[in-house]
XYZ file of C-alpha atoms in Angstrom:
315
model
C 83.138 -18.889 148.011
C 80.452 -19.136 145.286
C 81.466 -22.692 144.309
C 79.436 -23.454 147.674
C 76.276 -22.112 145.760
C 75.177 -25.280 144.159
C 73.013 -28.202 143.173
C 74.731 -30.258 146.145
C 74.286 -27.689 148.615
C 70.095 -27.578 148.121
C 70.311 -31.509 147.873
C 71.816 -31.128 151.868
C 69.036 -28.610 152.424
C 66.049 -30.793 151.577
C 67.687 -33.751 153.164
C 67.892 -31.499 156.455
C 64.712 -29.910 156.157
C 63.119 -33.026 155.930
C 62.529 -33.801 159.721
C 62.060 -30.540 160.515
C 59.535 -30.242 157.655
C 57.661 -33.387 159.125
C 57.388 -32.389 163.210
C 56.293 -29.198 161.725
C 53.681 -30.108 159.227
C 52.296 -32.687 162.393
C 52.568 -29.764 165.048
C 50.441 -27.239 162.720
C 47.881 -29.759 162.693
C 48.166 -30.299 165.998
C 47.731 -26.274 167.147
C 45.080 -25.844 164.854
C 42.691 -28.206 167.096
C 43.297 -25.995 169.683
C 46.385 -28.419 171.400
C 49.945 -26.541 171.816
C 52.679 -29.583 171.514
C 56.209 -28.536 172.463
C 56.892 -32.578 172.582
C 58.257 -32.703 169.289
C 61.340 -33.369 170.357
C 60.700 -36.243 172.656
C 58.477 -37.778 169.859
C 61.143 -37.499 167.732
C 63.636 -38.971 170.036
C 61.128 -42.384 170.713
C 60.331 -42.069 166.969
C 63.899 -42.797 166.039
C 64.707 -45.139 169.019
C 62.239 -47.975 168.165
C 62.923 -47.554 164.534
C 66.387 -48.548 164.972
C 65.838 -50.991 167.350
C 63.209 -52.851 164.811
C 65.544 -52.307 161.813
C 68.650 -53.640 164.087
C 66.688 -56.749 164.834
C 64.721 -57.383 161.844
C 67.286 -56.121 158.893
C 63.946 -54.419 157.388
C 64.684 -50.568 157.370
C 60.651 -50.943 156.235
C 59.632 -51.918 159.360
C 62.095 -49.892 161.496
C 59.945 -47.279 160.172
C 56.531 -48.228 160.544
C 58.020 -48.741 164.628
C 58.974 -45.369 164.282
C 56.236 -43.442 163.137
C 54.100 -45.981 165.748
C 56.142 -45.560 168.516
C 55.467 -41.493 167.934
C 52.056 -41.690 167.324
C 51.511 -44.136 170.816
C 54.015 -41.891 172.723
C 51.961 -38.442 171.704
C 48.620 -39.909 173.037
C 50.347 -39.379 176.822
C 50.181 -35.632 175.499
C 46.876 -36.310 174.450
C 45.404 -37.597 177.501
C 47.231 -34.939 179.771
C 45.687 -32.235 177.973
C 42.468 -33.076 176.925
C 41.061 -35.488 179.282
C 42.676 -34.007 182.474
C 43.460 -30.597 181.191
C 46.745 -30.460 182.088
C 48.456 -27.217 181.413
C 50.438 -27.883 177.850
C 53.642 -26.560 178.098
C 53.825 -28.617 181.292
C 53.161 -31.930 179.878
C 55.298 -31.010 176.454
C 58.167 -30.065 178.747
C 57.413 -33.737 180.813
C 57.059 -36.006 177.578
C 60.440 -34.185 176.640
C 62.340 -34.920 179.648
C 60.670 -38.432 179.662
C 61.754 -39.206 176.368
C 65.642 -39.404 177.012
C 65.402 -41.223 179.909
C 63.035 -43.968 178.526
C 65.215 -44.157 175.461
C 68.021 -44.321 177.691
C 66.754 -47.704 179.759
C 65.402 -49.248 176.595
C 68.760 -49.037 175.055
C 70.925 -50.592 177.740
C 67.580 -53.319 178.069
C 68.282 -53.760 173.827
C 72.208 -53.240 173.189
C 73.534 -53.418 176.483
C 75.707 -50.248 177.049
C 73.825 -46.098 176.728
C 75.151 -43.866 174.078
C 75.143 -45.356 170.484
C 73.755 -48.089 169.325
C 76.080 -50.607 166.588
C 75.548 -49.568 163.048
C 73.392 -51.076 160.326
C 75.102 -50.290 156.697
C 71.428 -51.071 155.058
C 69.509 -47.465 155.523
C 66.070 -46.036 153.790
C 68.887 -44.174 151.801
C 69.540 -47.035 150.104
C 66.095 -46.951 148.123
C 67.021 -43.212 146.641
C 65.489 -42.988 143.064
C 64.927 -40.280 140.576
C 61.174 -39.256 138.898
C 61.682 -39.722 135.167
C 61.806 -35.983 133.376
C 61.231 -33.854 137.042
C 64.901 -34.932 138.163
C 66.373 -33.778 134.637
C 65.228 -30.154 135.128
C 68.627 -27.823 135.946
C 69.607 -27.211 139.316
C 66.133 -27.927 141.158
C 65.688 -31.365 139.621
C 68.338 -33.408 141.028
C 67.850 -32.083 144.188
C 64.144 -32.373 144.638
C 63.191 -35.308 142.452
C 66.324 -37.258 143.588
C 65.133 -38.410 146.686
C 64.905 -41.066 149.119
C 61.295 -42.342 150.030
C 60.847 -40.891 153.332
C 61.879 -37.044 151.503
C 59.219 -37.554 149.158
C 56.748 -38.875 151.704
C 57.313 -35.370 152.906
C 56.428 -33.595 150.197
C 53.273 -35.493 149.742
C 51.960 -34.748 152.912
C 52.880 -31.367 152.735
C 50.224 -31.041 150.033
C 47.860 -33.803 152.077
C 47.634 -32.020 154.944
C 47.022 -28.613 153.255
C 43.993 -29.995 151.007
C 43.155 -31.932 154.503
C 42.430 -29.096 156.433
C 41.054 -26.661 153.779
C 38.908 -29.295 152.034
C 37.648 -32.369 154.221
C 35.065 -32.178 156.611
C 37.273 -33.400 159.233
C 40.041 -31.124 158.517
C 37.702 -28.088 159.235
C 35.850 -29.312 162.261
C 40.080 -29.472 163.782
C 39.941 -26.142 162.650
C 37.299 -25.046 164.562
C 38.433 -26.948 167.277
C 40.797 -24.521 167.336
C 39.357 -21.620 166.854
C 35.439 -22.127 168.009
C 35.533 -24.983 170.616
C 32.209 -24.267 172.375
C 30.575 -23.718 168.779
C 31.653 -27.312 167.413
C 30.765 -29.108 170.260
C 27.470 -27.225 170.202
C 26.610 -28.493 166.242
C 27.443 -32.125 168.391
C 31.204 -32.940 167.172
C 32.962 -33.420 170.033
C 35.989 -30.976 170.728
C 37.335 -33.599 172.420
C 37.862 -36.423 169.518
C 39.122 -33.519 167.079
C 41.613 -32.541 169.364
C 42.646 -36.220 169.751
C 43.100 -36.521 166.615
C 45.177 -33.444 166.050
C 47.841 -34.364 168.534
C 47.973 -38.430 167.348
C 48.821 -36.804 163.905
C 51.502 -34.674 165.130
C 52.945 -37.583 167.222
C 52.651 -39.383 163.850
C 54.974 -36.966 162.278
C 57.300 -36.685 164.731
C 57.965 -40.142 164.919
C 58.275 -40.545 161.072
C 60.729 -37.563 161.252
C 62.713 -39.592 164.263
C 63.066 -42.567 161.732
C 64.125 -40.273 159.046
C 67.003 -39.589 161.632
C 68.047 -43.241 162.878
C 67.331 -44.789 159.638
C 67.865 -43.120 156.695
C 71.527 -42.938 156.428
C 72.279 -46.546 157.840
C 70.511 -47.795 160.658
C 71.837 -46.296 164.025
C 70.823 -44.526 166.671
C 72.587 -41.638 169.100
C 70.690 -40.748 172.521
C 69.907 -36.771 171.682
C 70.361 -37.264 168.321
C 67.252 -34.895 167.581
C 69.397 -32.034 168.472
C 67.240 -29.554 169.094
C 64.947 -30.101 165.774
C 61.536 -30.516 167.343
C 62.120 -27.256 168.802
C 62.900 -25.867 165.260
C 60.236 -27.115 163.970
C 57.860 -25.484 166.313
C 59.896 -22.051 165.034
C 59.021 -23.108 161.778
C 55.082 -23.722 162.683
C 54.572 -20.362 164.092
C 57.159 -18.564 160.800
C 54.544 -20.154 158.670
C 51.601 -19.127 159.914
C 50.260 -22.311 161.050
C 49.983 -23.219 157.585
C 51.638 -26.962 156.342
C 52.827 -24.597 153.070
C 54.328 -22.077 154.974
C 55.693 -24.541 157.874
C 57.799 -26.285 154.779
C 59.145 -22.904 153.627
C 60.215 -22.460 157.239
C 61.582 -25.477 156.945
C 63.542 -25.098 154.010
C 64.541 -22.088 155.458
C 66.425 -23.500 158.342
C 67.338 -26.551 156.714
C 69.462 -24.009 154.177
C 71.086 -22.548 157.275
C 72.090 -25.705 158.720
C 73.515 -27.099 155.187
C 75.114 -23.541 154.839
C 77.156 -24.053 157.891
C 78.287 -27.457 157.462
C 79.483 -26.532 153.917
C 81.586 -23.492 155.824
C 82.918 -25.702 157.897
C 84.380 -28.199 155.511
C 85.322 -25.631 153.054
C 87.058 -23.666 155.594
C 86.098 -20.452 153.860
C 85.635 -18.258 156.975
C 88.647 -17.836 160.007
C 86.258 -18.424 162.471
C 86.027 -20.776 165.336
C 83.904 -23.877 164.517
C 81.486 -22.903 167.527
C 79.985 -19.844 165.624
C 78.940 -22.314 162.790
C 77.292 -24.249 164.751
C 74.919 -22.453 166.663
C 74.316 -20.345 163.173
C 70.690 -22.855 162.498
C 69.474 -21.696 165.607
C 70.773 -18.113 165.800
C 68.708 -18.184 161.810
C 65.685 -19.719 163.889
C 65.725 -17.543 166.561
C 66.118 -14.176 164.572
C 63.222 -16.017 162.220
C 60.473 -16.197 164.741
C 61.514 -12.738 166.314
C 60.811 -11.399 163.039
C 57.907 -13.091 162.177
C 55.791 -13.962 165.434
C 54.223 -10.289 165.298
C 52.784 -10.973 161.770
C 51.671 -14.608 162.723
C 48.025 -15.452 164.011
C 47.676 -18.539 166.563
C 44.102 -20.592 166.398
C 42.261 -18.159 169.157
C 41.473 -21.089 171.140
C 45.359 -22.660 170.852
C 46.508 -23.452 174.208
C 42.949 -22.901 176.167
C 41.807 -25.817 177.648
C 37.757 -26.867 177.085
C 35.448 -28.734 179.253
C 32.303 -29.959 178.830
C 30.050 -28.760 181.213
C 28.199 -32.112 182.389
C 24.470 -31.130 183.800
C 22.645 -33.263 186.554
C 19.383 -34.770 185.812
């Protein structure tokens, strides 16, 4: 069973991790203007439509994902608009943009390919482009698995770090914080709540629709309606294990993306009599036990989820 324990089963982790790691990274950003965004996993699901459907008709996986990540960011502004212009409760237009999501995907794809389901696969994938950092990728056991990498993994990483120095350090990133926490306080100092809150939900929608393309394009160029499978709704789990924080939201991720290599590696090794049902769920059994254990100990922006209007005052 210990022969399971090794360099190839943390390369499958960070590979897995990696969407999750990106929805979440976009959705802390997101929360911490004061914007909840449970649409993850329809941006993820437009993200990785129109990055496929680009790549399928241009052969450029490049451009498949700059239609991705796009697509996501354009698709997230509906959130946007729902919430923050007409203050639409945010669970309620997550939960829309959600449902929305499969069956605009769904039309597109019988417009583009002519049939629903899956679309005809592209050999020619992101994956393709994998390449190692000279000296990082020759250190034992972490190397080849975190400095052997395909662009979009090490995008990842990088904006990990980005958004972290983002929000502590830049102007910008701390007026979204206050967004989140002080809304009538910014908007009194004359930044509008408003724009910051914009802002926090087009980067989220960002994410989420690179993380789609991760899925449709990274491994060949295909894509499967669904094929999100639940992960914006990890992701979220990971958000609120890590605090809100983009470091801790990538340990969550890692987390779950560990779980989810874990079981796939039981299942092919056949190490454990039991039915192939049980592995499956055991990512989001791992996420759900996770955030039980861990929302207590968490701390949501104060003003996450409350909507803000500007009082407007007759002449």
């Amino acid at each position: 069973m210990l022969a399971i324990f090794n360099t190839d089963l943390l390369v499958a982790m960070i590979r897995l991790s990696t969407p999750i790691t990106l929805a979440a990274i976009g959705a802390t950003i997101c929360e911490r203007s004061g914007i909840v965004n449970i649409a993850m996993e329809g941006i993820m699901i437009v993200g990785a439509f129109f990055a496929t459907v680009v790549a399928y008709y241009t052969g450029s996986p490049w451009l498949g994902l700059l239609a991705g990540v796009l697509a996501g960011g354009l698709y997230s502004m509906i959130h946007a608009v729902a919430t923050v212009t007409f203050h639409l409760e945010h669970v309620v237009s997550g939960a829309v943009l959600n449902v929305l999501a499969f069956g605009i995907t769904r039309y597109f794809m019988v417009l583009f390919f002519g049939h629903p389901g899956t679309t005809d696969p592209i050999p020619k994938g992101l994956g393709e482009y994998q390449f190692a950092i000279p000296l990082l990728s020759k250190i034992p056991v972490l190397g080849p698995a975190l400095f052997n990498q395909t662009p979009i993994v090490y995008m990842s990483f990088v904006l990990v770090i980005l958004f972290t120095w983002f929000l502590k350090k830049t102007k910008v990133g701390l007026h979204i914080r206050a967004a989140g926490e002080h809304p009538l306080a910014l908007e009194t100092i004359g930044v509008s709540v408003y724009k910051m809150r914009y802002l926090g939900v087009l980067i989220s929608g960002l994410t989420s629709g690179l993380a789609g393309a991760f899925l449709s394009i990274e491994n060949g160029v295909s894509f499967t309606e669904g094929m999100s499978n639940g992960k914006g709704f990890i992701a979220l789990a990971a958000m609120i294990s890590g605090s809100w924080n983009p470091v801790g939201a990538f340990l969550a991720s890692l987390f779950f993306g560990f779980a989810d290599a874990l079981q796939i590696r039981f299942q092919v090794f056949k190490l454990l009599p039991i039915p192939e049902e049980l592995f499956i769920i055991f990512p989001y059994l791992a996420t759900v036990i996770a955030v039980a254990g861990l929302v207590r100990k968490s701390r949501s922006p104060k003003a996450d989820g409350e909507d803000f209007m500007i009082e407007k005052t007759g002449e």
